[in-house]
Coordinates of C-alpha atoms (C1' of nucleotides) in Angstrom, one line a residue:
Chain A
X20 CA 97.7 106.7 98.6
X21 CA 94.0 106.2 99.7
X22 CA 90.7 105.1 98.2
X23 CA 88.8 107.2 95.4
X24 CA 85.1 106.7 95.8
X25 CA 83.0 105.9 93.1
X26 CA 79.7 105.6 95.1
X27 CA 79.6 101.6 94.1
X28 CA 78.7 102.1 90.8
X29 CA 75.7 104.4 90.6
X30 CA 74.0 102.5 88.3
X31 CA 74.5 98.7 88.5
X32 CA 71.8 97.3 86.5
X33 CA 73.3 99.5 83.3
X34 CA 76.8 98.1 84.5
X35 CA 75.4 94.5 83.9
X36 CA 73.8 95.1 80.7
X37 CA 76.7 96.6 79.4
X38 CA 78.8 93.8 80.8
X39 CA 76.6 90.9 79.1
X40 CA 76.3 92.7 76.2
X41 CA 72.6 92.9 76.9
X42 CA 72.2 96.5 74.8
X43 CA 69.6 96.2 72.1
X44 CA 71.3 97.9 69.1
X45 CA 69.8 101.1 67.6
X46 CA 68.6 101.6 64.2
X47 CA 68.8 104.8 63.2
X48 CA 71.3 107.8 63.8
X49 CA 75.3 107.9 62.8
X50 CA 77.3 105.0 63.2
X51 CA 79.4 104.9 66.5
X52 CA 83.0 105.9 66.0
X53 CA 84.0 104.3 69.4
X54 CA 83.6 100.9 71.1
X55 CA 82.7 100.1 74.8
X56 CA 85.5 97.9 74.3
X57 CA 88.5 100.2 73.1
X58 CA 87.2 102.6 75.6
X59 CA 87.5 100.0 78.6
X60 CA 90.8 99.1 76.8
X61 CA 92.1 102.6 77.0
X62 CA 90.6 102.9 80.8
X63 CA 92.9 100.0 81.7
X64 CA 96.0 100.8 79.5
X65 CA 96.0 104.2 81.7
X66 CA 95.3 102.7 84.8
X67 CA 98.2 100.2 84.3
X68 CA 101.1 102.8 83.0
X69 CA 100.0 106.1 85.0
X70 CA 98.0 104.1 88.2
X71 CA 94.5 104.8 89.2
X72 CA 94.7 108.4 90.0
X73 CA 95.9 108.9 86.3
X74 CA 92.3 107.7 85.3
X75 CA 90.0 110.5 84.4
X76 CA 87.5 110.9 81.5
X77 CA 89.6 113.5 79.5
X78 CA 92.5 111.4 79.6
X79 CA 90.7 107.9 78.2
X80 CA 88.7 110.2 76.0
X81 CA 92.2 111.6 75.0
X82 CA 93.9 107.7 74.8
X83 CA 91.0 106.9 72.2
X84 CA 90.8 110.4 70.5
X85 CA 87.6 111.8 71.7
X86 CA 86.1 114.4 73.0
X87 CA 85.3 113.9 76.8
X88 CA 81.6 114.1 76.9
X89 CA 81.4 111.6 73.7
X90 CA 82.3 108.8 76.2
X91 CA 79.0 109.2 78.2
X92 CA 77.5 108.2 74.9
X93 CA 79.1 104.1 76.3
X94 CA 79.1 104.4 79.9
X95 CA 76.9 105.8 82.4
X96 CA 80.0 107.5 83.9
X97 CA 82.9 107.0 85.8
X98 CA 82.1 104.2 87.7
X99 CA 80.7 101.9 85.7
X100 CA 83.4 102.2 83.5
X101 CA 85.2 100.9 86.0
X102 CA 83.0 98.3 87.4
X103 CA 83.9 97.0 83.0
X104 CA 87.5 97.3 83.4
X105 CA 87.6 95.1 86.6
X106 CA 85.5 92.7 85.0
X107 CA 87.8 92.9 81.7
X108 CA 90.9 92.1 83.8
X109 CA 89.3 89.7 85.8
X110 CA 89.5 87.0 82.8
X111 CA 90.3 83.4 84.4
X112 CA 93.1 81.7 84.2
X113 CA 93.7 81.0 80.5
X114 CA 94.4 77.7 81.1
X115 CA 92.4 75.4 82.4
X116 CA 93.2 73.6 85.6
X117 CA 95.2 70.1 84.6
X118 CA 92.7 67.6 85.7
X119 CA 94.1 65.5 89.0
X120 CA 95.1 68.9 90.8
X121 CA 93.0 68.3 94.1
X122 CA 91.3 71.3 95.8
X123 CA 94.9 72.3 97.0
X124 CA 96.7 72.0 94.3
X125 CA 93.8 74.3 92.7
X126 CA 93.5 76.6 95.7
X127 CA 97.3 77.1 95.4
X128 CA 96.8 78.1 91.5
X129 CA 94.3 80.7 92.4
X130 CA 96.0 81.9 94.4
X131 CA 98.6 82.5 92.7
X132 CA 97.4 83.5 89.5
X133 CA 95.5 86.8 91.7
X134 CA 98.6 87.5 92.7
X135 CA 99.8 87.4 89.6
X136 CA 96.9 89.4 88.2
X137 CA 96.8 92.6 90.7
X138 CA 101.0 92.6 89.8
X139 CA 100.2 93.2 86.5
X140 CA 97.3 95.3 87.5
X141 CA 98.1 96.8 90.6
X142 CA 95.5 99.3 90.3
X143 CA 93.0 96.7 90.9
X144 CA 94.4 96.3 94.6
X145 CA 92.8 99.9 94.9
X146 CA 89.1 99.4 93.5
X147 CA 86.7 98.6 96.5
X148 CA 85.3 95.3 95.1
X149 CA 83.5 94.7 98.3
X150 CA 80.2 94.2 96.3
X151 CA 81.3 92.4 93.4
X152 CA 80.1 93.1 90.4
X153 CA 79.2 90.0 89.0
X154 CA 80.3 90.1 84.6
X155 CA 81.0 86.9 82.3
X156 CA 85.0 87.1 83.3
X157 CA 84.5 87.1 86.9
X158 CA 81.5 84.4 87.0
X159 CA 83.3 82.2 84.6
X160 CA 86.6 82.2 86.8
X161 CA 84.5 81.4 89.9
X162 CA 82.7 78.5 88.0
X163 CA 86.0 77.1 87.5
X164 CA 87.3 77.4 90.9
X165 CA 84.7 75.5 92.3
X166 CA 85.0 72.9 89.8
X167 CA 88.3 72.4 90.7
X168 CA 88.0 72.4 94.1
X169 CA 85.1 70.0 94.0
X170 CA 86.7 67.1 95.8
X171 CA 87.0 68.7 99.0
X172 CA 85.0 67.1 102.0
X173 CA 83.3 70.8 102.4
X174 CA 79.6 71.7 101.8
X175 CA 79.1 74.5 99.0
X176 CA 78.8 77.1 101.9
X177 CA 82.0 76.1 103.3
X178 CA 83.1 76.0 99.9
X179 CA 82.7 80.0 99.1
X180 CA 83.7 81.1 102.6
X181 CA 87.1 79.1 102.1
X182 CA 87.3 81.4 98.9
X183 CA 86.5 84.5 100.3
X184 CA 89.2 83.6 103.1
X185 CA 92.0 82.7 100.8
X186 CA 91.2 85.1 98.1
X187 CA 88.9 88.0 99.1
X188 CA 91.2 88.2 102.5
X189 CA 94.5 86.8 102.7
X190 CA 95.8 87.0 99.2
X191 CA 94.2 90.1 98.0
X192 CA 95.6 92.1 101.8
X193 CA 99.2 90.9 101.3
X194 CA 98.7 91.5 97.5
X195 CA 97.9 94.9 98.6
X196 CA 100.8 95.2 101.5
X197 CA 103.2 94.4 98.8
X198 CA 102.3 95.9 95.5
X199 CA 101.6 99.3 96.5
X200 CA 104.8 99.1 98.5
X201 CA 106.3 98.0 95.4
X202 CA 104.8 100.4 93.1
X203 CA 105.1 103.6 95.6
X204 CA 108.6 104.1 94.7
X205 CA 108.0 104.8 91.0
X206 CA 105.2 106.4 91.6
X207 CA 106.3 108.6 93.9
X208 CA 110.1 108.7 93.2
X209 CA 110.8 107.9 96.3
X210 CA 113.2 104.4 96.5
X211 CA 112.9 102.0 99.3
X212 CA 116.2 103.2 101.1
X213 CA 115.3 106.8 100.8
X214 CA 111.9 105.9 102.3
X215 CA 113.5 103.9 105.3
X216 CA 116.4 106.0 105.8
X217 CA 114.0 109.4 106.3
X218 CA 112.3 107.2 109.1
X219 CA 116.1 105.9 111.0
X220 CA 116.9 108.7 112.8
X221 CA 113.6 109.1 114.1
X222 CA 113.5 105.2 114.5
X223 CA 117.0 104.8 116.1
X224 CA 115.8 108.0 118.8
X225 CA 113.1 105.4 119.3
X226 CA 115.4 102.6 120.0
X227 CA 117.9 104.1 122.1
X228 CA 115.4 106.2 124.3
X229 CA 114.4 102.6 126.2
X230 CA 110.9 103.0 125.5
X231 CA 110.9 100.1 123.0
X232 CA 113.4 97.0 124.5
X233 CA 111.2 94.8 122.1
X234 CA 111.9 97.1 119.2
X235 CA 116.0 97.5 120.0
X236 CA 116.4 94.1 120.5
X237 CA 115.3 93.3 117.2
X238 CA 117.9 91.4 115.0
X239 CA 119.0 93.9 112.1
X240 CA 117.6 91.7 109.2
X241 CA 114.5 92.0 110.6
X242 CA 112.8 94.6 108.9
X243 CA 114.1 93.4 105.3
X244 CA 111.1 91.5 103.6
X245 CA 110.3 89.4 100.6
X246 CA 106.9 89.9 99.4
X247 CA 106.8 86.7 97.5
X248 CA 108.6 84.4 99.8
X249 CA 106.2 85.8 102.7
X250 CA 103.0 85.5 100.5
X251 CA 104.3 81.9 99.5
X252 CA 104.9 81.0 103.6
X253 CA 101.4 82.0 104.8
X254 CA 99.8 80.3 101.8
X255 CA 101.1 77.5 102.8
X256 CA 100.0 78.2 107.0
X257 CA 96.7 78.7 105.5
X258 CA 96.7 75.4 103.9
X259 CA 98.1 73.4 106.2
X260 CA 95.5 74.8 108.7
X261 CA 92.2 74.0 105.9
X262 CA 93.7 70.8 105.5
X263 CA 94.0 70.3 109.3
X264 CA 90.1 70.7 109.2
X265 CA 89.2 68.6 106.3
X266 CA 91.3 65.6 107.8
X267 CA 89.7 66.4 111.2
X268 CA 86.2 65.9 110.5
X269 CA 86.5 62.9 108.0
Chain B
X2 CA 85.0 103.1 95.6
X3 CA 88.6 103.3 94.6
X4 CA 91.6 104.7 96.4
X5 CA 92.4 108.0 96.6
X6 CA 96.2 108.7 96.2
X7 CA 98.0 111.1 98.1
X8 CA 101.2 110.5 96.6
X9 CA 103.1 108.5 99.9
X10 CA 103.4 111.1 101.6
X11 CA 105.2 114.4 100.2
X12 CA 107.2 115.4 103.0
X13 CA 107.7 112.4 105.6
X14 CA 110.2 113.6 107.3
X15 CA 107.4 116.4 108.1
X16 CA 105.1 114.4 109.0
X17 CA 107.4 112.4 111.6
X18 CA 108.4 115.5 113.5
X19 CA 104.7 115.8 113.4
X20 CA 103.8 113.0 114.8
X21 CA 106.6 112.9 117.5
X22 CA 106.0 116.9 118.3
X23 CA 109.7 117.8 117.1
X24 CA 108.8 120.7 115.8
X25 CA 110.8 123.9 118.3
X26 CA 107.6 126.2 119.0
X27 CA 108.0 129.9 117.9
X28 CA 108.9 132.6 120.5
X29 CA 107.3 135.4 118.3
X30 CA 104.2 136.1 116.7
X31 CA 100.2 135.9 117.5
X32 CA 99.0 133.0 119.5
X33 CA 98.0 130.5 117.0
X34 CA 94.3 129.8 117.4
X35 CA 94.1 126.2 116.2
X36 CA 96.1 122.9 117.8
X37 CA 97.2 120.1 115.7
X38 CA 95.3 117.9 117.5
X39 CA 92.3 119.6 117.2
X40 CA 92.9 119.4 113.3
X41 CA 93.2 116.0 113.3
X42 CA 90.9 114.7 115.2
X43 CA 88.1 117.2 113.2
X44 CA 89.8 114.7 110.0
X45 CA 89.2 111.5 112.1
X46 CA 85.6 112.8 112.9
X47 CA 85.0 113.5 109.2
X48 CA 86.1 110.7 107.6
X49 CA 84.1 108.2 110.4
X50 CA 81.1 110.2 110.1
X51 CA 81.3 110.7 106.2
X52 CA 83.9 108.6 104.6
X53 CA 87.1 109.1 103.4
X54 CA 85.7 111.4 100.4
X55 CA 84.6 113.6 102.3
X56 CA 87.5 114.6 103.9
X57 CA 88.5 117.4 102.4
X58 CA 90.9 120.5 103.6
X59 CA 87.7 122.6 103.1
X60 CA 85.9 120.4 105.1
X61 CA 88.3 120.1 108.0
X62 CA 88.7 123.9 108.1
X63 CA 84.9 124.3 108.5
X64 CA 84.8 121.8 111.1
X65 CA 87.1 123.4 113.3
X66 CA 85.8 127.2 112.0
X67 CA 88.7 128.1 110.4
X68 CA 89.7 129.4 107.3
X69 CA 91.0 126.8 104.4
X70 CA 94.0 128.1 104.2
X71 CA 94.8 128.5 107.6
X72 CA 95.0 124.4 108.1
X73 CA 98.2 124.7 105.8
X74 CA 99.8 126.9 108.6
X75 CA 99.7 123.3 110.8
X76 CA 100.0 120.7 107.9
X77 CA 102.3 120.4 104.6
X78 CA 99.2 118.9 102.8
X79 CA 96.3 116.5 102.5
X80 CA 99.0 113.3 102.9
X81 CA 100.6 113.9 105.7
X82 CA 97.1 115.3 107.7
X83 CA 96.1 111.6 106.8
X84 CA 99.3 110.1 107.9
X85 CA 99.0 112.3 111.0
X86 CA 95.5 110.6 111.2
X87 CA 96.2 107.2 111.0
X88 CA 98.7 107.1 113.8
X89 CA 96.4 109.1 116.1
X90 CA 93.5 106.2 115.4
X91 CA 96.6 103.3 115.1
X92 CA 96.7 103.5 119.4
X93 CA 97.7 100.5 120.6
X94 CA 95.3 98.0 122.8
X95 CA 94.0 100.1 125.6
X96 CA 94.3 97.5 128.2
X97 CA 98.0 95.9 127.8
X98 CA 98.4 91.9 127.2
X99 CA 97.3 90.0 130.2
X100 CA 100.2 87.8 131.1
X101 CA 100.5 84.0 130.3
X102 CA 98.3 84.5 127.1
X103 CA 100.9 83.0 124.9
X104 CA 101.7 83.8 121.6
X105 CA 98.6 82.0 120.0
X106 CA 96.3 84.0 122.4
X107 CA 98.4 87.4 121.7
X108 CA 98.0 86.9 117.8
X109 CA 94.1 86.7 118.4
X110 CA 93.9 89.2 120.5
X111 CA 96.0 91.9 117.9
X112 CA 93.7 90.2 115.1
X113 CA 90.9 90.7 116.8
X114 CA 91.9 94.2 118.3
X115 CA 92.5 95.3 114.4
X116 CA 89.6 94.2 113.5
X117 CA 88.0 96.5 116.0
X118 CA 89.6 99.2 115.0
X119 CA 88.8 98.8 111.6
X120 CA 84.9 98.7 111.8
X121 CA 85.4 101.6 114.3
X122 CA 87.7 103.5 111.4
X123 CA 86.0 102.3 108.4
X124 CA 88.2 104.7 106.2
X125 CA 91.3 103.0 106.9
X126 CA 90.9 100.5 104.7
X127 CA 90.8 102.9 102.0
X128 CA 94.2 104.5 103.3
X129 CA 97.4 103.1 101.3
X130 CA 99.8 101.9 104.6
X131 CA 102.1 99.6 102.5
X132 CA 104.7 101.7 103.3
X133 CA 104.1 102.3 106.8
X134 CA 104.8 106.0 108.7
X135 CA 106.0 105.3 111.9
X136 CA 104.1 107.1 114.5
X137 CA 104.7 107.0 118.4
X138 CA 101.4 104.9 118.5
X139 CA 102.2 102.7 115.7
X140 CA 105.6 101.8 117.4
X141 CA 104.0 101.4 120.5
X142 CA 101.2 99.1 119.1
X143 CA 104.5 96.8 117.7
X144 CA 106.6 96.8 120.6
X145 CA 103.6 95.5 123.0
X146 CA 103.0 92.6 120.2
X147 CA 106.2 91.7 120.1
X148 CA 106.5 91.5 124.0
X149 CA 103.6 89.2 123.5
X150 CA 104.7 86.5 121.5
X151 CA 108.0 86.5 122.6
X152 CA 108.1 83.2 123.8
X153 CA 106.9 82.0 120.2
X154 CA 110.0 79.5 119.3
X155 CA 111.0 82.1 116.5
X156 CA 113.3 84.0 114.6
X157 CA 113.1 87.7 115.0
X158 CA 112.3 88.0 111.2
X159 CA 110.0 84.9 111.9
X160 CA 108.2 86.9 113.8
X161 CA 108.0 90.2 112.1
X162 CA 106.9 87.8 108.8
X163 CA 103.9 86.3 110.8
X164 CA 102.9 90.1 112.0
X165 CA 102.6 91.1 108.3
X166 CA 101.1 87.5 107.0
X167 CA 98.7 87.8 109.7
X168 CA 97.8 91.4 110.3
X169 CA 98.9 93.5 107.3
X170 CA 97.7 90.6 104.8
X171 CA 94.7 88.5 106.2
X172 CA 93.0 90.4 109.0
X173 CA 93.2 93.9 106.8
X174 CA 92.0 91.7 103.3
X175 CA 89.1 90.6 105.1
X176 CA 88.4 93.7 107.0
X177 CA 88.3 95.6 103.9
X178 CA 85.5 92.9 102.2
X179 CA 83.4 93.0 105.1
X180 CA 83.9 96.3 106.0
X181 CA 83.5 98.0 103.0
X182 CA 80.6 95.9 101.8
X183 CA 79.0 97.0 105.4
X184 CA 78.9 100.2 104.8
X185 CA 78.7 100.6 101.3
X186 CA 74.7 100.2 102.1
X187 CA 74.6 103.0 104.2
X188 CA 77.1 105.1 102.0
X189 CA 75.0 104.4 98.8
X190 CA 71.6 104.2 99.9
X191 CA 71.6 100.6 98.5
X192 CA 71.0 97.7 100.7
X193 CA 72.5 94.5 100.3
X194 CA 69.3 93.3 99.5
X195 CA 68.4 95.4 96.7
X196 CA 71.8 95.3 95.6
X197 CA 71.5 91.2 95.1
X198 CA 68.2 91.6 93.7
X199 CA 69.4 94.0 90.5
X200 CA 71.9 91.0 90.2
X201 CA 69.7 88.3 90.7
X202 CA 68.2 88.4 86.5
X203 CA 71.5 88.6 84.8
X204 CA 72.7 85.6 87.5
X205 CA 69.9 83.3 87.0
X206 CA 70.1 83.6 83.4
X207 CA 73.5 82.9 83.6
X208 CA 72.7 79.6 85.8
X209 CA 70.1 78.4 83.5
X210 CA 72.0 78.7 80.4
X211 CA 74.0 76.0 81.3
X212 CA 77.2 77.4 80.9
X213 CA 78.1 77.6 84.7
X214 CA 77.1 73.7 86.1
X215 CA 78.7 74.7 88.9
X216 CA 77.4 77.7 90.3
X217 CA 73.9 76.5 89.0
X218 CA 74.4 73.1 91.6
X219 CA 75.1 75.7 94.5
X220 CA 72.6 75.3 97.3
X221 CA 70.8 78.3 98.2
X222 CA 72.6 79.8 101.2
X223 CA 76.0 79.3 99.9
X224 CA 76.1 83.4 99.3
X225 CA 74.5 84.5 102.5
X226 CA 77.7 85.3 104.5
X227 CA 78.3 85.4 107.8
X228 CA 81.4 88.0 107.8
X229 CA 82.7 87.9 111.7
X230 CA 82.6 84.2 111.3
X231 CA 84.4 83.6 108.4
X232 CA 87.1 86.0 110.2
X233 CA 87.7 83.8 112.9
X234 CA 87.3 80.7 111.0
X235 CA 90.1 82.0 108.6
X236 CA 91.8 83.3 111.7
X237 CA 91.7 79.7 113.4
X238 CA 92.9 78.3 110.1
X239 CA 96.1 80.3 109.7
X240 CA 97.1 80.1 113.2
X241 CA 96.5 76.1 113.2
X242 CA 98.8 75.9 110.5
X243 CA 101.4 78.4 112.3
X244 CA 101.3 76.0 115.3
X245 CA 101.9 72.8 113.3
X246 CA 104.7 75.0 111.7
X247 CA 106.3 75.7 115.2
X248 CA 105.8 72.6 116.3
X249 CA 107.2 70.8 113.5
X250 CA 110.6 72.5 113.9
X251 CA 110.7 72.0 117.8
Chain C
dC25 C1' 63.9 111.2 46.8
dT26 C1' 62.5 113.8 50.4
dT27 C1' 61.7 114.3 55.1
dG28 C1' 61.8 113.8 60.0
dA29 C1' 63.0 111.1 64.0
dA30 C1' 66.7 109.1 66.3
dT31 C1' 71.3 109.0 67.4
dC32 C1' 75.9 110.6 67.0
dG33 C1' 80.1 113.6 68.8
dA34 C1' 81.4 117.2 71.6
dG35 C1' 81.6 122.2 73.5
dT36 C1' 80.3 124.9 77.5
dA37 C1' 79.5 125.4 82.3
dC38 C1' 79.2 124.3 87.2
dA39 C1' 80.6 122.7 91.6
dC40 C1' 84.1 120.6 93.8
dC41 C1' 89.0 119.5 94.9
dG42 C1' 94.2 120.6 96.6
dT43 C1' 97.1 124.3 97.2
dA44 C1' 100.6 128.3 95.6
dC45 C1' 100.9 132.8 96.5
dC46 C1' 99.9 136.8 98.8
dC47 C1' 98.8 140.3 102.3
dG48 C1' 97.1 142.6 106.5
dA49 C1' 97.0 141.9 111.5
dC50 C1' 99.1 140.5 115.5
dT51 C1' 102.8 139.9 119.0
dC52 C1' 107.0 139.6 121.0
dG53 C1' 112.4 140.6 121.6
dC54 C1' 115.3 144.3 121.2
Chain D
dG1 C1' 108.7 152.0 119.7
dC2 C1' 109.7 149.2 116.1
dG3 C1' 110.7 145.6 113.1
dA4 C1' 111.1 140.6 112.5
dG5 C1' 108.4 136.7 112.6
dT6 C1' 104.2 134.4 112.8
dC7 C1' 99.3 134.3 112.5
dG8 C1' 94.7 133.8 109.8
dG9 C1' 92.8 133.5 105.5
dG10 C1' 91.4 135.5 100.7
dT11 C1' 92.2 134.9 95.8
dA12 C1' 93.3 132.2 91.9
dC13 C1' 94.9 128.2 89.1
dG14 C1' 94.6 123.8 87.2
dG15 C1' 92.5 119.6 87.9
dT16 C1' 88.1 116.5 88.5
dG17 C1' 83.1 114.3 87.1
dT18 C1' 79.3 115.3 84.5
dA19 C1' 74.5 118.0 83.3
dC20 C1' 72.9 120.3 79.6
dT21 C1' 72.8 121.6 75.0
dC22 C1' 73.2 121.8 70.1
dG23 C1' 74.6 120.9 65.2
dA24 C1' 75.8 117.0 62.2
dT25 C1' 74.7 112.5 60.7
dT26 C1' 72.0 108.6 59.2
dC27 C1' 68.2 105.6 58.3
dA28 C1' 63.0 104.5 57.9
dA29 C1' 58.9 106.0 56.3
dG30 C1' 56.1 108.5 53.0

DNA sequence: CTTGAATCGAGTACACCGTACCCGACTCGC
DNA sequence: GCGAGTCGGGTACGGTGTACTCGATTCAAG
C-alpha cells in the first residue's frame, strides 16, 4: 500500500470557501438535490468500510445516488473533496479538556485522542497532510490544544514545534506503523501469522547462515509487538524528555 | 496526495525469492534482454525524479526501452516491483558504526541516517512498510543496529520496541511532514509562500472574529518552521527520556 | 403569465492505469 | 533437426479522474 496523489489539492482557495461555508447561494436555477455535506459524508463512510483505494467518484456518487459527474456540481474534484473529509473528521475532542490538566496531562489527551481518531479512520494515516489545510474543525482543535497547554514555560514557537513533534511526528508515524499493519490483514486477507510465517523460512536461512549473530541471537519474543503498549511507552520517553527541558531551563 | 495501495504485496513469497535471487535460472530459451536490477533501479529513478505517481509499469518499460508487458516476464506486479524497490534503496549505512559510539550515539546516527535516506527517497514515505518485507538490505541495515546498541542495559524486545518507537514511529512521522511539505512545492508548482498566502484571508478572519483567542495571541513566527531542527530537537527529546528510563532501572 | 437567464443533473468520451491472455520468435537439450 | 521452454510484447478489459456538453428545471423580470 502506497500514497495516491492528489496534486495537494488543485484548488485550495475553493477548498477553503467550501470549508467555511463561504459560497454565496444562487438564485435562480433548480433546487440542489445533493448536499456538500452528505456527499463528504458518503466520501468518508466509503473511505472507512472499503479504505482509501475504495474512494472514487462513481462509487460516492453511487453511496448518495447520483450520477458521477453531478458531484462536480459540489466539489472542484477529487481532491478537494478530500481536503473536506479530512477536515470533517478532524472534529476536536468533543469534550473539553477538564480544567487543572497541565500541558502534560493535555499533551497526553491529544495524543491520544489522534490515535484514537486515525483508528477509527485509518484512512486518514494515508492522506499527505503535509500542507494542512487549514478548516473550522482543524483550527478549532488546535485553538484548544494550545489553550490547554498554556502553562508550559515555552514561547508560542516552542509551543507549535512541541506539537508538530508529538503529533505531526511521533504519534501520527507509529499511528501509521500500527494501523495499516492492523488493517492490512482484512484488507488484504492475509492474517498476521500467514504474513510472518511466508517470511520464516527465508528468515530462519537468514539466521542460520551466520551472516546475522545479532539477528539469531535474538530472544524468540522479540518480534511479537503491542501497538498500544509501545505507542503508550514512547509517549511517555517523549514526555519525560520535554519535561526534562522545561525543568532545565526554569 | 494520498497513498496508493498495492494490496501488501500479492505474492510475498515472490517477492522474497526476489529479493534474495532464489529464483533457479532457466537452461533453455532466448537470452533475456532485461536484468532485474536494471528494472528496478529504472522504478527507483522514476519515482525520485517524478514521484511515486508516476511510477507506472508503462513508465518503467519505457525507461528501460522495453515493451510493457515484457516487465511482467521479471515481476509478478506493481507490489512486489515496489517491495523489490524499497529494499534495494533500504541499504544499510555505507560506512559501518564506528566503535565506542554507544547506544545513544548509534540511535542518532540510524535516526539521522533515515532521515537521509528519506529526503534522498522522497517516495518512501508514500510506500505502506507497516508490514515490513524482509530484504537482504533490510536485514542487514537491523543486524548492524542491533550490534550497535548492544551494550544498551536492555531486553531484546526492549530493544526492538525502541527501534520501532524511534525509527518506524518518530523519525518516519516527521520525515513524512517535512518531506512531503518540501516537495510538494516543487511537485505542485505551488510555493510555500503562495500556498500561506491563499490561506492567509480565511485565517485572519478567523483570528479577528474572536472565536480562536488563542491562535490570535500567537506571535508572528510561531509558523515559520525550521524542519531539520525540530527533528533533532524531538530526536534529543526522546532519547533524553530513553536515558532517564535506562538509568532509572540500573 | 410569459419568457429567458441561470443553474441543475448527468451522459459521453478521453487519456491514463494495472494486467490477463495470447502468440510469434528465439534457443537450447535431446 | 526438432520440440520444449522461455523470450518480448501486442491486444484488450475494466478501472480511474474529469472535460465537455446538453436537456430539464426554476426563478426574476417584463
Amino acid at each position: 500500500m502506497t500514497s495516491t496523489d492528489h496534486t495537494g489539492s488543485g484548488d485550495l482557495a475553493r477548498s477553503l470557501e467550501l470549508m467555511w461555508g463561504l459560497d454565496r447561494k444562487p438564485t435562480r436555477g433548480p433546487k440542489p438535490a445533493l448536499t456538500l455535506d452528505r456527499i463528504v459524508g458518503a466520501g468518508i463512510a466509503v473511505a472507512d468500510a472499503e479504505g482509501l483505494d475504495a474512494l472514487s467518484m462513481r462509487r460516492v456518487a453511487a453511496e448518495v445516488g447520483a450520477g458521477t459527474m453531478s458531484l462536480y456540481r459540489y466539489v472542484p474534484g477529487k481532491a478537494e473533496l478530500l481536503d473536506l473529509m479530512v477536515d470533517k473528521v478532524n472534529s476536536p475532542c468533543e469534550s473539553e479538556f477538564p480544567p487543572g490538566l497541565g500541558w502534560r496531562g493535555a499533551l497526553e489527551r491529544v495524543a491520544r485522542g489522534i490515535w484514537q481518531m486515525y483508528n477509527r479512520h485509518p484512512w486518514l494515516l494515508n492522506v499527505d497532510q503535509a500542507r494542512p489545510v487549514l478548516g473550522p474543525n482543524s483550527l478549532r482543535a488546535l485553538e484548544l490544544t494550545l489553550a490547554a497547554i498554556g502553562d508550559a514555560a515555552l514561547s508560542d514557537r516552542e509551543k507549535m514545534t512541541v506539537l508538530t513533534i508529538i503529533d505531526g511526528g511521533y504519534v501520527s508515524g507509529m499511528a501509521r506503523t500500527h494501523f495499516n499493519a492492523k488493517h492490512a490483514a482484512q484488507r488484504t486477507g492475509v492474517s498476521d501469522e500467514q504474513f510472518w510465517a511466508a517470511q520464516a523460512p527465508i528468515l530462519s536461512a537468514a539466521m542460520t547462515s551466520g551472516d546475522y549473530p545479532e539477528l539469531a541471537a535474538l530472544s524468540q519474543d522479540s518480534f511479537t509487538a503491542d501497538g498500544e503498549g509501545e505507542f503508550e511507552f514512547g509517549l511517555g520517553l517523549l514526555l519525560d524528555g520535554l519535561e526534562a527541558f522545561v525543568e532545565r531551563r526554569t
